[in-house]
Amino acid sequence: LLPTAPTAPAGQVEHAPAAGPRRTGRRIWILATLALMVMLCEGAANDWSALHLKDVLGAPASTAAFAYGTFAATMTIGRLLADRLVARFGSMAILRYGAATAAVGITIVTVSPWIWAAFAGWALFGLGLSGCVPQLFSAAGHADPSAAGANVSRVAGLGYVGMLAGPAAIGWLTHLVALNHAFVLLILLCAITAVAAGVLRTGSDRSPEMAASGN
C-alpha cells in the first residue's frame, strides 16, 4: 500500500532510477526462472533421493533414508555459512559455483553404482544448492527498492512452483527412463543456472572487496 515512488520536494529535481522498469522487470523474471530451476532441483531431492538408493542401488530402506538426511544436513550447513561467503566473494560467485557444485554432485549420483559415492553426491548437491535461492531472493529485493515486496513475491512464487513440480517432473521421466537417468534433467538445470549467474552482476550485488577494487 506504500506509494510506488517518493515525490521530490518542491524545487528539487527528481533523479531517474538507474534501470528502467522494462529492464528491471526482465531481470526479475530471469531471477524467477532461475529460482524455479534451483527449487525444482531441491524438490526432486526431497522426494527421490531415498528412492534412488533403494530402487536403483538396492540399499536397505534404513540406509536409503540417509540419502535425504545427507542432502538436508549439507543444505543446512551451507545456509548457515552462505552470508559469510557472500560477504567475501559476492552473490554471483555463490550462485555460479554453488550451482556448478550441485551439478557435479548430481552427476556423481547419476553415474555411480556405489552407495557411498551416492551419499557423497547427494551431500555435494545439497551443499551446492544451499546458497543459491537466498541470492536470487536478495537480488529481487534490491532490484527496485520501491517494489521490493512485489518482486520478491514473483521470484519466490515461481520458485515454489518449481519446488512442487520437481518431484512430478522426475516421476514423469521415470516412465521413459531409469530413475538415475532422469536426474540428467537436474544436471542440465544446475548447469544453466551456473551459466546464467551473471544476472547478479550489479553494483549492489558485489562483495565489498570487489566494489572497493573497482572490479
Coordinates of N, CA and C in Angstrom, one line a residue:
L1 N 0.8 -1.2 0.0 CA 0.0 0.0 0.0 C 0.8 1.3 0.0
L2 N 2.2 1.1 0.1 CA 3.0 2.3 0.1 C 3.1 2.9 -1.3
P3 N 3.3 4.2 -1.5 CA 3.5 4.8 -2.8 C 4.6 4.1 -3.6
T4 N 4.4 4.0 -4.9 CA 5.4 3.3 -5.7 C 6.7 4.1 -5.8
A5 N 6.7 5.4 -5.7 CA 7.9 6.2 -5.8 C 7.7 7.5 -4.9
P6 N 8.8 7.9 -4.2 CA 8.7 9.1 -3.4 C 8.6 10.3 -4.3
T7 N 7.9 11.3 -3.8 CA 7.7 12.6 -4.5 C 8.8 13.6 -4.1
A8 N 9.5 14.2 -5.0 CA 10.6 15.1 -4.7 C 10.0 16.4 -4.1
P9 N 10.7 17.0 -3.1 CA 10.2 18.3 -2.6 C 10.2 19.3 -3.6
A10 N 9.4 20.4 -3.4 CA 9.3 21.5 -4.4 C 10.7 22.1 -4.6
G11 N 11.0 22.3 -5.9 CA 12.2 22.9 -6.3 C 13.4 22.0 -6.4
Q12 N 13.2 20.7 -6.1 CA 14.2 19.7 -6.2 C 14.0 18.8 -7.4
V13 N 15.0 18.5 -8.1 CA 14.9 17.7 -9.3 C 14.9 16.2 -8.9
E14 N 14.0 15.4 -9.4 CA 14.0 14.0 -9.2 C 15.0 13.4 -10.1
H15 N 15.7 12.3 -9.6 CA 16.7 11.6 -10.3 C 16.0 10.3 -10.8
A16 N 16.2 10.0 -12.1 CA 15.7 8.8 -12.7 C 16.4 7.6 -12.1
P17 N 15.6 6.5 -12.0 CA 16.3 5.3 -11.5 C 17.3 4.8 -12.4
A18 N 18.3 4.0 -11.9 CA 19.4 3.5 -12.7 C 18.9 2.6 -13.8
A19 N 17.9 1.8 -13.6 CA 17.4 0.9 -14.6 C 15.9 1.2 -14.8
G20 N 15.5 1.1 -16.1 CA 14.1 1.4 -16.4 C 13.3 0.3 -16.0
P21 N 11.9 0.5 -15.9 CA 11.0 -0.5 -15.5 C 11.1 -1.8 -16.3
R22 N 11.2 -1.6 -17.6 CA 11.2 -2.7 -18.5 C 12.5 -3.6 -18.3
R23 N 13.6 -3.0 -18.1 CA 14.8 -3.7 -17.8 C 14.8 -4.4 -16.5
T24 N 14.2 -3.7 -15.5 CA 14.1 -4.3 -14.1 C 13.1 -5.5 -14.2
G25 N 12.0 -5.3 -14.9 CA 11.0 -6.4 -15.0 C 11.6 -7.6 -15.7
R26 N 12.4 -7.4 -16.7 CA 13.0 -8.6 -17.4 C 14.0 -9.3 -16.5
R27 N 14.8 -8.5 -15.7 CA 15.7 -9.1 -14.8 C 15.0 -9.9 -13.7
I28 N 13.9 -9.4 -13.2 CA 13.1 -10.1 -12.2 C 12.6 -11.5 -12.7
W29 N 12.1 -11.5 -14.0 CA 11.6 -12.8 -14.5 C 12.8 -13.7 -14.8
I30 N 14.0 -13.2 -15.1 CA 15.1 -14.1 -15.2 C 15.4 -14.7 -13.8
L31 N 15.4 -13.9 -12.8 CA 15.7 -14.4 -11.4 C 14.6 -15.4 -11.0
A32 N 13.4 -15.1 -11.4 CA 12.3 -16.1 -11.0 C 12.5 -17.4 -11.7
T33 N 12.9 -17.4 -13.0 CA 13.1 -18.6 -13.8 C 14.2 -19.4 -13.1
L34 N 15.3 -18.7 -12.7 CA 16.4 -19.4 -12.1 C 16.0 -20.0 -10.7
A35 N 15.1 -19.3 -10.0 CA 14.6 -19.8 -8.7 C 13.8 -21.0 -9.0
L36 N 13.0 -21.0 -10.0 CA 12.2 -22.2 -10.4 C 13.1 -23.4 -10.6
M37 N 14.2 -23.2 -11.4 CA 15.0 -24.3 -11.7 C 15.8 -24.8 -10.5
V38 N 16.3 -23.9 -9.6 CA 17.0 -24.4 -8.4 C 16.1 -25.1 -7.5
M39 N 14.9 -24.5 -7.3 CA 14.0 -25.1 -6.3 C 13.3 -26.4 -6.9
L40 N 13.3 -26.5 -8.2 CA 12.8 -27.8 -8.8 C 13.9 -28.9 -8.4
C41 N 15.1 -28.5 -8.4 CA 16.2 -29.5 -8.0 C 16.0 -29.9 -6.6
E42 N 15.8 -28.9 -5.7 CA 15.6 -29.2 -4.3 C 14.4 -30.1 -4.1
G43 N 13.3 -29.8 -4.8 CA 12.1 -30.6 -4.6 C 12.3 -32.1 -5.1
A44 N 13.1 -32.2 -6.1 CA 13.4 -33.6 -6.6 C 14.2 -34.3 -5.6
A45 N 15.2 -33.7 -5.0 CA 16.0 -34.3 -4.0 C 15.1 -34.7 -2.8
N46 N 14.2 -33.9 -2.4 CA 13.4 -34.2 -1.2 C 12.6 -35.5 -1.4
D47 N 12.1 -35.7 -2.6 CA 11.2 -36.9 -2.8 C 11.9 -38.1 -3.4
W48 N 13.0 -37.9 -4.1 CA 13.6 -39.0 -4.9 C 14.9 -39.5 -4.4
S49 N 15.6 -38.8 -3.5 CA 16.9 -39.2 -3.1 C 16.9 -40.6 -2.4
A50 N 16.0 -40.8 -1.5 CA 16.0 -42.1 -0.8 C 15.5 -43.2 -1.7
L51 N 14.6 -42.9 -2.6 CA 14.1 -43.9 -3.5 C 15.2 -44.3 -4.5
H52 N 16.1 -43.4 -4.8 CA 17.2 -43.7 -5.7 C 18.1 -44.7 -5.1
L53 N 18.5 -44.5 -3.8 CA 19.3 -45.5 -3.2 C 18.7 -46.9 -3.0
K54 N 17.4 -46.9 -2.7 CA 16.7 -48.1 -2.5 C 16.4 -48.9 -3.8
D55 N 15.8 -48.1 -4.8 CA 15.4 -48.8 -6.1 C 16.5 -49.0 -7.1
V56 N 17.4 -48.1 -7.2 CA 18.5 -48.1 -8.2 C 19.7 -48.9 -7.7
L57 N 20.1 -48.5 -6.4 CA 21.4 -49.1 -5.9 C 21.1 -50.3 -4.9
G58 N 19.8 -50.6 -4.6 CA 19.5 -51.7 -3.8 C 19.8 -51.6 -2.4
A59 N 19.9 -50.4 -1.8 CA 20.2 -50.2 -0.4 C 19.0 -50.5 0.4
P60 N 19.2 -51.0 1.6 CA 18.1 -51.3 2.6 C 17.4 -49.9 2.8
A61 N 16.1 -50.0 3.2 CA 15.3 -48.8 3.4 C 15.9 -48.0 4.5
S62 N 16.4 -48.6 5.6 CA 17.0 -47.9 6.7 C 18.3 -47.1 6.2
T63 N 19.0 -47.6 5.3 CA 20.2 -47.0 4.7 C 19.8 -45.9 3.7
A64 N 18.8 -46.2 2.9 CA 18.4 -45.3 1.9 C 17.9 -44.0 2.5
A65 N 17.3 -44.0 3.6 CA 16.7 -42.8 4.3 C 17.8 -41.8 4.5
F66 N 19.0 -42.2 4.7 CA 20.1 -41.3 5.0 C 20.5 -40.5 3.8
A67 N 20.0 -40.8 2.6 CA 20.3 -40.0 1.4 C 19.7 -38.6 1.5
Y68 N 18.4 -38.6 1.9 CA 17.8 -37.3 2.1 C 18.4 -36.6 3.3
G69 N 18.7 -37.4 4.4 CA 19.4 -36.8 5.6 C 20.7 -36.1 5.2
T70 N 21.5 -36.8 4.4 CA 22.8 -36.2 4.0 C 22.5 -34.9 3.2
F71 N 21.6 -34.9 2.2 CA 21.3 -33.8 1.5 C 20.8 -32.6 2.4
A72 N 19.9 -32.9 3.3 CA 19.4 -31.9 4.2 C 20.5 -31.3 5.1
A73 N 21.4 -32.2 5.6 CA 22.4 -31.7 6.5 C 23.3 -30.7 5.8
T74 N 23.8 -31.1 4.6 CA 24.7 -30.2 3.9 C 24.0 -28.9 3.5
M75 N 22.7 -29.0 3.1 CA 21.9 -27.8 2.8 C 21.9 -26.9 4.0
T76 N 21.7 -27.4 5.2 CA 21.6 -26.6 6.4 C 23.0 -25.9 6.7
I77 N 24.0 -26.7 6.6 CA 25.4 -26.2 6.8 C 25.7 -25.0 5.8
G78 N 25.3 -25.3 4.6 CA 25.6 -24.3 3.6 C 24.8 -23.0 3.8
R79 N 23.5 -23.1 4.2 CA 22.7 -21.9 4.5 C 23.3 -21.1 5.7
L80 N 23.9 -21.8 6.7 CA 24.5 -21.1 7.8 C 25.8 -20.4 7.4
L81 N 26.5 -20.9 6.4 CA 27.8 -20.3 6.0 C 27.6 -19.3 4.9
A82 N 26.5 -19.3 4.2 CA 26.3 -18.5 3.0 C 26.6 -17.0 3.1
D83 N 26.1 -16.4 4.2 CA 26.3 -15.0 4.4 C 27.7 -14.6 4.5
R84 N 28.5 -15.4 5.2 CA 29.9 -15.1 5.3 C 30.6 -15.2 3.9
L85 N 30.2 -16.2 3.2 CA 30.9 -16.4 1.9 C 30.4 -15.3 0.9
V86 N 29.2 -14.9 1.0 CA 28.7 -13.8 0.1 C 29.5 -12.5 0.4
A87 N 29.7 -12.2 1.7 CA 30.5 -11.0 2.1 C 31.9 -11.1 1.5
R88 N 32.4 -12.2 1.3 CA 33.8 -12.3 0.9 C 33.9 -12.4 -0.6
F89 N 33.0 -13.2 -1.3 CA 33.2 -13.5 -2.7 C 32.1 -12.8 -3.6
G90 N 31.0 -12.4 -3.0 CA 29.9 -11.8 -3.8 C 28.8 -12.9 -4.1
S91 N 27.6 -12.4 -4.3 CA 26.5 -13.3 -4.5 C 26.6 -14.0 -5.8
M92 N 27.1 -13.4 -6.9 CA 27.2 -14.0 -8.2 C 28.1 -15.3 -8.1
A93 N 29.2 -15.2 -7.4 CA 30.1 -16.3 -7.2 C 29.4 -17.4 -6.5
I94 N 28.6 -17.1 -5.5 CA 28.0 -18.1 -4.7 C 27.0 -18.9 -5.6
L95 N 26.2 -18.1 -6.4 CA 25.2 -18.8 -7.3 C 25.9 -19.6 -8.4
R96 N 27.0 -19.0 -9.0 CA 27.7 -19.7 -10.1 C 28.3 -21.0 -9.6
Y97 N 29.2 -20.9 -8.6 CA 30.0 -22.0 -8.1 C 29.1 -23.0 -7.3
G98 N 28.1 -22.5 -6.6 CA 27.1 -23.3 -5.9 C 26.4 -24.2 -6.9
A99 N 25.9 -23.6 -8.0 CA 25.1 -24.4 -9.0 C 26.1 -25.4 -9.7
A100 N 27.3 -25.0 -9.9 CA 28.3 -25.9 -10.5 C 28.6 -27.1 -9.6
T101 N 28.8 -26.8 -8.3 CA 29.0 -27.9 -7.3 C 27.8 -28.8 -7.3
A102 N 26.6 -28.3 -7.3 CA 25.4 -29.1 -7.3 C 25.4 -30.0 -8.6
A103 N 25.8 -29.4 -9.7 CA 25.8 -30.2 -11.0 C 26.8 -31.4 -10.9
V104 N 27.9 -31.1 -10.2 CA 28.9 -32.2 -10.0 C 28.3 -33.3 -9.1
G105 N 27.7 -32.8 -8.0 CA 27.1 -33.8 -7.1 C 26.0 -34.7 -7.7
I106 N 25.1 -34.1 -8.4 CA 24.0 -34.9 -9.0 C 24.6 -35.8 -10.2
T107 N 25.7 -35.3 -10.8 CA 26.3 -36.2 -11.8 C 26.9 -37.4 -11.2
I108 N 27.5 -37.3 -10.0 CA 28.0 -38.4 -9.3 C 26.9 -39.4 -8.9
V109 N 25.8 -38.8 -8.5 CA 24.6 -39.6 -8.1 C 24.1 -40.4 -9.4
T110 N 24.1 -39.7 -10.5 CA 23.5 -40.3 -11.7 C 24.4 -41.5 -12.2
V111 N 25.7 -41.4 -12.2 CA 26.5 -42.4 -12.8 C 27.1 -43.4 -11.9
S112 N 27.1 -43.1 -10.6 CA 27.9 -44.0 -9.6 C 27.0 -45.3 -9.3
P113 N 27.7 -46.4 -9.3 CA 27.0 -47.7 -8.9 C 27.2 -48.0 -7.4
W114 N 27.9 -47.1 -6.6 CA 28.2 -47.4 -5.2 C 27.4 -46.5 -4.3
I115 N 27.0 -47.1 -3.2 CA 26.1 -46.4 -2.3 C 26.9 -45.2 -1.6
W116 N 28.1 -45.5 -1.2 CA 28.9 -44.4 -0.5 C 29.1 -43.3 -1.5
A117 N 29.3 -43.5 -2.8 CA 29.5 -42.4 -3.7 C 28.2 -41.6 -3.9
A118 N 27.1 -42.3 -3.8 CA 25.8 -41.7 -3.9 C 25.6 -40.7 -2.8
F119 N 26.0 -41.2 -1.6 CA 25.9 -40.3 -0.4 C 26.7 -39.0 -0.6
A120 N 27.9 -39.2 -1.1 CA 28.8 -38.1 -1.4 C 28.2 -37.1 -2.4
G121 N 27.6 -37.7 -3.4 CA 26.9 -36.9 -4.5 C 25.7 -36.1 -3.9
W122 N 24.9 -36.8 -3.1 CA 23.8 -36.0 -2.5 C 24.3 -34.9 -1.6
A123 N 25.4 -35.2 -0.9 CA 25.9 -34.2 0.0 C 26.4 -33.0 -0.8
L124 N 27.1 -33.2 -1.9 CA 27.6 -32.1 -2.7 C 26.4 -31.4 -3.3
F125 N 25.4 -32.1 -3.7 CA 24.2 -31.5 -4.3 C 23.5 -30.5 -3.3
G126 N 23.4 -30.9 -2.1 CA 22.8 -30.1 -1.1 C 23.6 -28.9 -0.7
L127 N 24.9 -29.1 -0.6 CA 25.9 -28.0 -0.3 C 25.9 -27.0 -1.4
G128 N 25.9 -27.4 -2.7 CA 25.9 -26.5 -3.8 C 24.6 -25.7 -3.9
L129 N 23.5 -26.3 -3.7 CA 22.2 -25.6 -3.8 C 21.9 -24.7 -2.7
S130 N 22.6 -24.9 -1.5 CA 22.2 -24.2 -0.3 C 22.2 -22.7 -0.4
G131 N 23.2 -22.2 -1.1 CA 23.3 -20.7 -1.1 C 22.6 -20.1 -2.3
C132 N 22.1 -20.9 -3.2 CA 21.6 -20.3 -4.5 C 20.3 -19.5 -4.3
V133 N 19.3 -20.1 -3.7 CA 18.0 -19.4 -3.6 C 18.0 -18.1 -2.8
P134 N 18.8 -18.1 -1.7 CA 18.8 -16.8 -1.0 C 19.4 -15.7 -1.8
Q135 N 20.4 -16.0 -2.7 CA 20.9 -14.9 -3.5 C 19.9 -14.4 -4.6
L136 N 19.1 -15.3 -5.0 CA 18.1 -14.9 -6.0 C 17.0 -14.0 -5.3
F137 N 16.6 -14.4 -4.1 CA 15.6 -13.6 -3.4 C 16.2 -12.2 -3.0
S138 N 17.4 -12.2 -2.6 CA 18.0 -11.0 -2.2 C 18.2 -10.0 -3.4
A139 N 18.6 -10.6 -4.6 CA 18.7 -9.8 -5.8 C 17.4 -9.2 -6.2
A140 N 16.3 -10.0 -6.1 CA 15.0 -9.5 -6.4 C 14.6 -8.3 -5.5
G141 N 14.9 -8.4 -4.2 CA 14.6 -7.3 -3.3 C 15.3 -6.1 -3.6
H142 N 16.6 -6.2 -4.1 CA 17.4 -5.0 -4.3 C 17.2 -4.4 -5.7
A143 N 16.6 -5.1 -6.6 CA 16.5 -4.7 -8.0 C 15.8 -3.4 -8.1
D144 N 14.7 -3.2 -7.3 CA 13.9 -2.0 -7.3 C 13.3 -1.8 -5.9
P145 N 14.0 -1.0 -5.0 CA 13.5 -0.9 -3.6 C 12.1 -0.5 -3.5
S146 N 11.6 0.3 -4.5 CA 10.2 0.8 -4.4 C 9.2 -0.4 -4.6
A147 N 9.6 -1.5 -5.2 CA 8.7 -2.6 -5.5 C 9.3 -3.9 -5.0
A148 N 10.1 -3.8 -3.9 CA 10.8 -5.0 -3.4 C 9.9 -6.1 -3.0
G149 N 8.8 -5.8 -2.3 CA 7.9 -6.9 -1.9 C 7.3 -7.6 -3.1
A150 N 6.8 -6.9 -4.1 CA 6.2 -7.5 -5.3 C 7.3 -8.3 -6.1
N151 N 8.5 -7.8 -6.2 CA 9.5 -8.6 -6.9 C 9.9 -9.8 -6.2
V152 N 10.1 -9.8 -4.9 CA 10.4 -11.0 -4.1 C 9.3 -12.0 -4.2
S153 N 8.1 -11.5 -4.2 CA 6.9 -12.5 -4.3 C 6.9 -13.2 -5.6
R154 N 7.2 -12.5 -6.7 CA 7.3 -13.1 -8.0 C 8.3 -14.2 -8.1
V155 N 9.5 -13.8 -7.6 CA 10.6 -14.8 -7.6 C 10.3 -16.0 -6.7
A156 N 9.8 -15.7 -5.5 CA 9.5 -16.8 -4.6 C 8.3 -17.7 -5.1
G157 N 7.3 -17.0 -5.6 CA 6.2 -17.7 -6.1 C 6.5 -18.7 -7.2
L158 N 7.3 -18.2 -8.2 CA 7.7 -19.1 -9.3 C 8.7 -20.2 -8.8
G159 N 9.5 -19.8 -7.8 CA 10.4 -20.8 -7.2 C 9.7 -21.9 -6.6
Y160 N 8.6 -21.6 -5.8 CA 7.9 -22.7 -5.2 C 7.0 -23.5 -6.1
V161 N 6.7 -23.0 -7.3 CA 6.1 -23.8 -8.3 C 7.1 -24.9 -8.7
G162 N 8.4 -24.5 -8.9 CA 9.4 -25.5 -9.2 C 9.6 -26.5 -8.1
M163 N 9.5 -26.1 -6.8 CA 9.6 -27.0 -5.7 C 8.5 -28.1 -5.8
L164 N 7.3 -27.7 -6.1 CA 6.2 -28.6 -6.2 C 6.3 -29.4 -7.5
A165 N 6.8 -28.8 -8.6 CA 6.9 -29.5 -9.9 C 8.0 -30.5 -10.0
G166 N 9.1 -30.3 -9.2 CA 10.3 -31.1 -9.3 C 10.0 -32.6 -9.2
P167 N 9.4 -33.0 -8.0 CA 9.1 -34.5 -7.9 C 8.2 -35.0 -9.0
A168 N 7.2 -34.2 -9.5 CA 6.3 -34.7 -10.5 C 7.1 -34.8 -11.8
A169 N 8.0 -33.9 -12.1 CA 8.7 -34.0 -13.4 C 9.6 -35.2 -13.4
I170 N 10.3 -35.5 -12.3 CA 11.1 -36.7 -12.2 C 10.3 -37.9 -12.3
G171 N 9.1 -37.9 -11.7 CA 8.2 -39.1 -11.7 C 7.8 -39.3 -13.2
W172 N 7.4 -38.3 -13.9 CA 7.0 -38.5 -15.3 C 8.2 -39.0 -16.1
L173 N 9.4 -38.6 -15.9 CA 10.5 -39.1 -16.7 C 10.8 -40.5 -16.4
T174 N 10.5 -41.0 -15.2 CA 10.8 -42.4 -14.8 C 9.9 -43.4 -15.7
H175 N 8.8 -42.9 -16.3 CA 8.1 -43.7 -17.2 C 8.8 -43.9 -18.5
L176 N 9.8 -43.1 -18.8 CA 10.6 -43.1 -20.0 C 12.0 -43.7 -19.9
V177 N 12.6 -43.4 -18.7 CA 14.0 -43.8 -18.5 C 14.1 -44.2 -17.0
A178 N 15.3 -44.8 -16.7 CA 15.5 -45.2 -15.3 C 15.6 -44.0 -14.4
L179 N 15.4 -44.1 -13.1 CA 15.4 -43.0 -12.2 C 16.7 -42.2 -12.2
N180 N 17.8 -42.9 -12.2 CA 19.1 -42.2 -12.2 C 19.3 -41.5 -13.5
H181 N 18.8 -42.0 -14.6 CA 18.9 -41.2 -15.9 C 18.0 -40.0 -15.9
A182 N 16.9 -40.1 -15.2 CA 16.0 -38.9 -15.1 C 16.7 -37.7 -14.4
F183 N 17.7 -38.0 -13.6 CA 18.4 -36.9 -12.9 C 19.3 -36.1 -13.9
V184 N 19.4 -36.5 -15.1 CA 20.1 -35.7 -16.1 C 19.4 -34.3 -16.2
L185 N 18.1 -34.3 -16.0 CA 17.4 -33.0 -16.0 C 17.9 -32.1 -15.0
L186 N 18.2 -32.6 -13.8 CA 18.7 -31.8 -12.7 C 20.1 -31.3 -13.1
I187 N 20.9 -32.1 -13.7 CA 22.3 -31.7 -14.2 C 22.2 -30.5 -15.1
L188 N 21.2 -30.6 -16.1 CA 21.1 -29.5 -17.0 C 20.6 -28.2 -16.4
L189 N 19.7 -28.3 -15.4 CA 19.2 -27.1 -14.7 C 20.2 -26.5 -13.9
C190 N 21.1 -27.2 -13.3 CA 22.2 -26.7 -12.5 C 23.2 -26.0 -13.4
A191 N 23.5 -26.6 -14.5 CA 24.4 -26.1 -15.4 C 23.9 -24.8 -16.0
I192 N 22.7 -24.7 -16.4 CA 22.1 -23.5 -16.9 C 22.1 -22.4 -15.9
T193 N 21.8 -22.7 -14.6 CA 21.9 -21.7 -13.5 C 23.3 -21.2 -13.4
A194 N 24.3 -22.0 -13.4 CA 25.7 -21.6 -13.3 C 26.1 -20.6 -14.4
V195 N 25.7 -20.9 -15.6 CA 26.0 -20.1 -16.8 C 25.3 -18.7 -16.7
A196 N 24.0 -18.8 -16.2 CA 23.2 -17.5 -16.1 C 23.4 -16.7 -14.9
A197 N 24.4 -17.1 -14.0 CA 24.6 -16.4 -12.7 C 25.0 -15.0 -12.9
G198 N 25.5 -14.6 -14.1 CA 25.9 -13.2 -14.4 C 24.8 -12.2 -14.2
V199 N 23.5 -12.7 -14.2 CA 22.4 -11.8 -14.0 C 22.6 -11.0 -12.6
L200 N 23.3 -11.6 -11.7 CA 23.6 -10.9 -10.4 C 24.7 -9.9 -10.4
R201 N 25.3 -9.7 -11.6 CA 26.5 -8.8 -11.6 C 26.0 -7.4 -11.7
T202 N 25.7 -6.8 -10.5 CA 25.4 -5.4 -10.4 C 26.1 -4.8 -9.3
G203 N 26.2 -3.5 -9.2 CA 26.9 -2.9 -8.1 C 26.4 -3.3 -6.7
S204 N 25.1 -3.4 -6.5 CA 24.6 -3.8 -5.2 C 24.8 -5.2 -4.8
D205 N 25.1 -6.1 -5.8 CA 25.3 -7.5 -5.6 C 26.7 -7.9 -5.4
R206 N 27.7 -7.0 -5.6 CA 29.1 -7.4 -5.5 C 29.5 -7.3 -4.0
S207 N 30.6 -8.1 -3.7 CA 31.1 -8.0 -2.4 C 31.8 -6.7 -2.1
P208 N 31.9 -6.3 -0.8 CA 32.6 -5.1 -0.5 C 34.0 -5.0 -1.1
E209 N 34.8 -6.1 -1.0 CA 36.1 -6.2 -1.5 C 36.2 -5.9 -3.0
M210 N 35.2 -6.5 -3.8 CA 35.2 -6.3 -5.2 C 34.8 -4.9 -5.6
A211 N 33.8 -4.3 -4.8 CA 33.4 -2.9 -5.1 C 34.5 -1.9 -4.8
A212 N 35.3 -2.2 -3.7 CA 36.4 -1.3 -3.4 C 37.5 -1.3 -4.5
S213 N 37.7 -2.5 -5.1 CA 38.8 -2.6 -6.1 C 38.4 -2.1 -7.4
G214 N 37.0 -1.9 -7.6 CA 36.5 -1.4 -8.9 C 36.3 -2.5 -9.9
N215 N 36.4 -3.7 -9.5 CA 36.2 -4.8 -10.5 C 34.7 -5.1 -10.6

